[in-house]
CSV table of C-alpha atoms in Angstrom, one decimal:
chain,number,residue,atom,x,y,z
A,3,GLN,CA,225.2,297.3,-21.6
A,4,LYS,CA,223.3,295.1,-24.1
A,5,GLU,CA,225.0,294.4,-27.4
A,6,VAL,CA,222.0,295.5,-29.4
A,7,GLU,CA,219.6,298.0,-27.9
A,8,GLN,CA,216.2,299.0,-29.0
A,9,ASN,CA,213.4,301.0,-27.3
A,10,SER,CA,210.7,298.4,-26.5
A,11,GLY,CA,207.9,300.9,-27.3
A,12,PRO,CA,205.1,300.7,-28.1
A,13,LEU,CA,205.7,303.3,-30.8
A,14,SER,CA,202.3,304.5,-31.8
A,15,VAL,CA,201.8,306.3,-35.2
A,16,PRO,CA,198.7,307.2,-37.2
A,17,GLU,CA,198.0,305.5,-40.4
A,18,GLY,CA,199.9,307.2,-43.3
A,19,ALA,CA,202.6,308.6,-41.1
A,20,ILE,CA,206.3,307.7,-41.1
A,21,ALA,CA,207.4,305.2,-38.4
A,22,SER,CA,211.0,305.5,-37.3
A,23,LEU,CA,212.5,302.6,-35.5
A,24,ASN,CA,216.0,302.9,-34.0
A,25,CYS,CA,218.7,300.5,-32.9
A,26,THR,CA,222.2,301.0,-31.5
A,27,TYR,CA,224.9,298.4,-31.2
A,28,SER,CA,228.0,298.2,-29.0
A,29,ASP,CA,230.5,296.2,-31.1
A,30,ARG,CA,232.4,298.4,-33.6
A,31,GLY,CA,233.4,295.2,-35.5
A,32,SER,CA,229.8,294.6,-36.6
A,33,GLN,CA,229.5,294.5,-40.3
A,34,SER,CA,226.0,293.3,-41.2
A,35,PHE,CA,222.7,294.6,-40.0
A,36,PHE,CA,219.2,293.2,-40.4
A,37,TRP,CA,215.6,294.2,-39.6
A,38,TYR,CA,213.1,291.5,-38.9
A,39,ARG,CA,209.3,291.9,-38.5
A,40,GLN,CA,207.5,289.6,-36.0
A,41,TYR,CA,203.8,289.5,-35.7
A,42,SER,CA,202.5,288.2,-32.3
A,43,GLY,CA,202.9,284.5,-32.0
A,44,LYS,CA,204.5,284.2,-35.4
A,45,SER,CA,208.0,283.7,-36.8
A,46,PRO,CA,210.5,286.6,-37.3
A,47,GLU,CA,210.6,287.5,-41.0
A,48,LEU,CA,213.5,289.3,-42.6
A,49,ILE,CA,212.5,292.6,-44.2
A,50,MET,CA,215.7,294.5,-44.8
A,51,SER,CA,219.5,294.0,-44.7
A,52,ILE,CA,222.2,296.7,-44.9
A,53,TYR,CA,225.9,296.4,-45.0
A,54,SER,CA,227.4,299.9,-45.8
A,55,ASN,CA,226.8,303.4,-44.5
A,56,GLY,CA,223.9,305.3,-45.9
A,57,ASP,CA,220.4,304.5,-46.9
A,58,LYS,CA,218.9,301.5,-48.6
A,59,GLU,CA,215.3,301.6,-49.8
A,60,ASP,CA,212.9,298.8,-50.6
A,61,GLY,CA,209.3,299.9,-51.3
A,62,ARG,CA,208.0,301.6,-48.2
A,63,PHE,CA,211.0,300.6,-46.1
A,64,THR,CA,214.3,302.5,-45.8
A,65,ALA,CA,217.2,301.2,-43.7
A,66,GLN,CA,219.8,303.7,-42.6
A,67,LEU,CA,223.2,302.8,-41.2
A,68,ASN,CA,225.8,305.0,-39.5
A,69,LYS,CA,228.7,302.9,-38.4
A,70,ALA,CA,230.6,305.9,-36.9
A,71,SER,CA,227.6,306.4,-34.5
A,72,GLN,CA,226.9,302.7,-34.3
A,73,TYR,CA,223.3,303.3,-35.2
A,74,VAL,CA,220.9,301.7,-37.6
A,75,SER,CA,217.3,302.7,-38.2
A,76,LEU,CA,214.3,301.6,-40.2
A,77,LEU,CA,211.8,304.0,-41.6
A,78,ILE,CA,208.4,302.8,-42.7
A,79,ARG,CA,206.6,305.3,-45.0
A,80,ASP,CA,202.8,305.5,-45.4
A,81,SER,CA,202.4,303.2,-42.3
A,82,GLN,CA,199.5,300.8,-42.5
A,83,PRO,CA,197.7,299.0,-39.6
A,84,SER,CA,199.1,295.8,-41.1
A,85,ASP,CA,202.6,297.1,-40.2
A,86,SER,CA,201.7,296.8,-36.5
A,87,ALA,CA,204.2,294.2,-35.2
A,88,THR,CA,207.4,293.9,-33.3
A,89,TYR,CA,210.5,294.9,-35.2
A,90,LEU,CA,213.8,293.2,-34.3
A,91,CYS,CA,217.2,294.6,-35.1
A,92,ALA,CA,219.9,292.0,-35.6
A,93,VAL,CA,223.6,292.4,-36.0
A,94,LYS,CA,226.4,290.2,-37.2
A,95,ARG,CA,229.8,290.8,-35.7
A,96,ASP,CA,232.9,290.8,-37.9
A,97,GLU,CA,234.4,287.8,-36.2
A,98,ASP,CA,231.2,285.7,-36.2
A,99,SER,CA,229.9,283.2,-38.7
A,100,SER,CA,227.3,284.4,-41.1
A,101,TYR,CA,224.4,282.7,-39.3
A,102,LYS,CA,225.2,283.9,-35.8
A,103,LEU,CA,223.1,287.0,-35.3
A,104,ILE,CA,222.9,289.2,-32.2
A,105,PHE,CA,219.3,290.4,-31.8
A,106,GLY,CA,217.8,293.4,-29.9
A,107,SER,CA,214.7,292.8,-27.8
A,108,GLY,CA,212.5,294.5,-30.4
A,109,THR,CA,210.3,297.6,-30.7
A,110,ARG,CA,206.6,297.2,-30.8
A,111,LEU,CA,205.0,299.3,-33.5
A,112,LEU,CA,201.3,300.2,-33.4
A,113,VAL,CA,199.7,301.9,-36.4
A,114,ARG,CA,196.4,303.5,-35.5
A,115,PRO,CA,193.7,303.5,-38.3
B,23,ASN,CA,205.1,274.5,-49.3
B,24,ALA,CA,205.2,274.3,-45.5
B,25,GLY,CA,207.7,276.5,-43.7
B,26,VAL,CA,209.8,275.6,-40.7
B,27,MET,CA,207.6,273.6,-38.4
B,28,GLN,CA,208.1,273.6,-34.7
B,29,ASN,CA,206.2,271.6,-32.1
B,30,PRO,CA,204.9,271.8,-29.6
B,31,ARG,CA,204.0,275.5,-29.8
B,32,HIS,CA,203.5,275.6,-26.1
B,33,LEU,CA,205.0,273.3,-23.5
B,34,VAL,CA,204.6,273.4,-19.7
B,35,ARG,CA,207.0,271.5,-17.5
B,36,ARG,CA,207.6,271.3,-13.7
B,37,ARG,CA,211.1,271.9,-12.4
B,38,GLY,CA,213.2,268.8,-12.8
B,39,GLN,CA,211.3,267.4,-15.8
B,40,GLU,CA,212.6,267.1,-19.3
B,41,ALA,CA,211.6,269.2,-22.3
B,42,ARG,CA,211.9,268.1,-25.9
B,43,LEU,CA,211.4,270.6,-28.7
B,44,ARG,CA,211.2,269.5,-32.3
B,45,CYS,CA,211.9,271.3,-35.5
B,46,SER,CA,211.3,270.2,-39.1
B,47,PRO,CA,213.2,272.4,-41.6
B,48,MET,CA,211.7,273.7,-44.8
B,49,LYS,CA,211.7,271.3,-47.7
B,50,GLY,CA,215.1,271.4,-49.4
B,51,HIS,CA,216.8,272.9,-46.3
B,52,SER,CA,219.5,270.9,-44.6
B,53,HIS,CA,220.8,273.3,-42.0
B,54,VAL,CA,219.1,273.9,-38.7
B,55,TYR,CA,219.7,276.6,-36.1
B,56,TRP,CA,218.2,277.0,-32.7
B,57,TYR,CA,217.8,280.4,-31.0
B,58,ARG,CA,216.4,281.2,-27.6
B,59,GLN,CA,214.5,284.3,-26.6
B,60,LEU,CA,214.2,285.0,-22.9
B,61,PRO,CA,211.5,287.4,-21.7
B,62,GLU,CA,212.2,291.0,-22.6
B,63,GLU,CA,215.4,290.0,-24.5
B,64,GLY,CA,216.5,289.4,-28.0
B,65,LEU,CA,216.9,286.1,-29.7
B,66,LYS,CA,220.3,284.4,-28.9
B,67,PHE,CA,222.0,281.9,-31.0
B,68,MET,CA,222.4,278.4,-29.4
B,69,VAL,CA,223.4,275.8,-31.9
B,70,TYR,CA,223.8,275.1,-35.6
B,71,LEU,CA,223.4,271.6,-37.0
B,72,GLN,CA,223.5,269.7,-40.2
B,73,LYS,CA,222.2,266.1,-40.6
B,74,GLU,CA,224.0,264.0,-38.0
B,75,ASN,CA,226.5,266.8,-37.2
B,76,ILE,CA,226.7,269.6,-34.7
B,77,ILE,CA,228.6,272.4,-36.5
B,78,ASP,CA,228.6,275.1,-33.9
B,79,GLU,CA,227.3,274.8,-30.3
B,80,SER,CA,229.0,277.8,-28.9
B,81,GLY,CA,225.7,279.3,-27.7
B,82,MET,CA,224.5,276.2,-25.8
B,83,PRO,CA,224.6,276.2,-22.0
B,84,LYS,CA,227.3,273.7,-20.9
B,85,GLU,CA,224.9,271.5,-18.9
B,86,ARG,CA,221.4,270.1,-19.3
B,87,PHE,CA,221.0,271.2,-23.0
B,88,SER,CA,221.6,269.0,-26.0
B,89,ALA,CA,220.6,269.1,-29.7
B,90,GLU,CA,220.5,266.6,-32.5
B,91,PHE,CA,219.5,266.4,-36.1
B,92,PRO,CA,219.3,262.8,-37.1
B,93,LYS,CA,219.4,261.4,-40.5
B,94,GLU,CA,215.7,260.8,-40.5
B,95,GLY,CA,213.2,263.0,-38.6
B,96,PRO,CA,213.2,266.4,-37.1
B,97,SER,CA,215.9,268.2,-35.1
B,98,ILE,CA,215.4,268.0,-31.4
B,99,LEU,CA,216.4,270.4,-28.7
B,100,ARG,CA,216.4,268.6,-25.3
B,101,ILE,CA,216.5,270.3,-22.0
B,102,GLN,CA,217.0,268.0,-19.0
B,103,GLN,CA,216.0,268.9,-15.4
B,104,VAL,CA,214.4,272.1,-16.4
B,105,VAL,CA,214.6,275.1,-14.1
B,106,ARG,CA,212.5,278.3,-14.1
B,107,GLY,CA,215.2,280.2,-15.9
B,108,ASP,CA,214.7,277.9,-18.9
B,109,SER,CA,211.3,279.5,-19.5
B,110,ALA,CA,211.6,281.1,-22.9
B,111,ALA,CA,210.6,281.0,-26.5
B,112,TYR,CA,212.8,278.6,-28.6
B,113,PHE,CA,213.0,279.4,-32.3
B,114,CYS,CA,214.3,277.2,-35.0
B,115,ALA,CA,215.5,278.4,-38.3
B,116,SER,CA,216.7,276.6,-41.4
B,117,SER,CA,218.6,277.4,-44.6
B,118,PRO,CA,219.2,275.7,-47.9
B,119,VAL,CA,221.9,273.3,-48.7
B,120,GLY,CA,225.3,275.0,-48.8
B,121,MET,CA,223.9,278.3,-47.6
B,122,ALA,CA,224.2,279.4,-44.0
B,123,GLY,CA,224.0,283.2,-44.1
B,124,ALA,CA,221.5,285.3,-42.3
B,125,ASN,CA,219.9,286.3,-45.5
B,126,VAL,CA,218.6,282.8,-46.1
B,127,LEU,CA,217.4,281.9,-42.7
B,128,THR,CA,213.8,281.0,-42.4
B,129,PHE,CA,212.4,281.0,-38.9
B,130,GLY,CA,209.7,278.8,-37.4
B,131,ALA,CA,207.0,280.2,-35.2
B,132,GLY,CA,208.7,279.1,-32.0
B,133,SER,CA,208.1,276.8,-29.1
B,134,ARG,CA,207.2,278.5,-25.8
B,135,LEU,CA,208.4,276.7,-22.7
B,136,THR,CA,207.0,277.5,-19.3
B,137,VAL,CA,208.6,275.9,-16.3
B,138,LEU,CA,206.5,275.9,-13.2
């Protein structure tokens, strides 16, 4: 079992719809969770971080965390073609140093005009 | 203000050759991290360096891989006697002085190594 699992996609949504990206993790000791966006051939870019159960909103993005279910998700409202990218979920385990992240393999999102 | 610069962006090597990947951190950043992304997998932490010091190399393979960050010049990830399984994207990240958390990591665009 992978430590951080994501559906590879592609997830295809029409422009203006809500895109829902999901991630599960295996280590209950994980305490910090991050979503990165990576355009093809470019560097991963941090878009959201979440540390406690519940929702965290930032503009069109909402991160949701459920530690009991070991599940973290990213919602993108009013999806735009420019949101088309691979979204990487990353987790920091409790015992690890702050820079040592465990990444999922990413979900490719395609927003259709 | 240039970001994290990695070169080469693409590197092809034959089995048994050496690969050298370079990373120049962002201006004002003194911490460098290397991650590896194998095909169809997530990025995996390899090593964390400060100038002239290896802080954490817990993710580095025990053999053939080495990393350095000299006083002058870029950080270098060196892979000796490459094998096909080394084919991957190698990402470098950097963070500011005194700050090493995930929230302050800036990634480079990666170096893609192909071993024939």
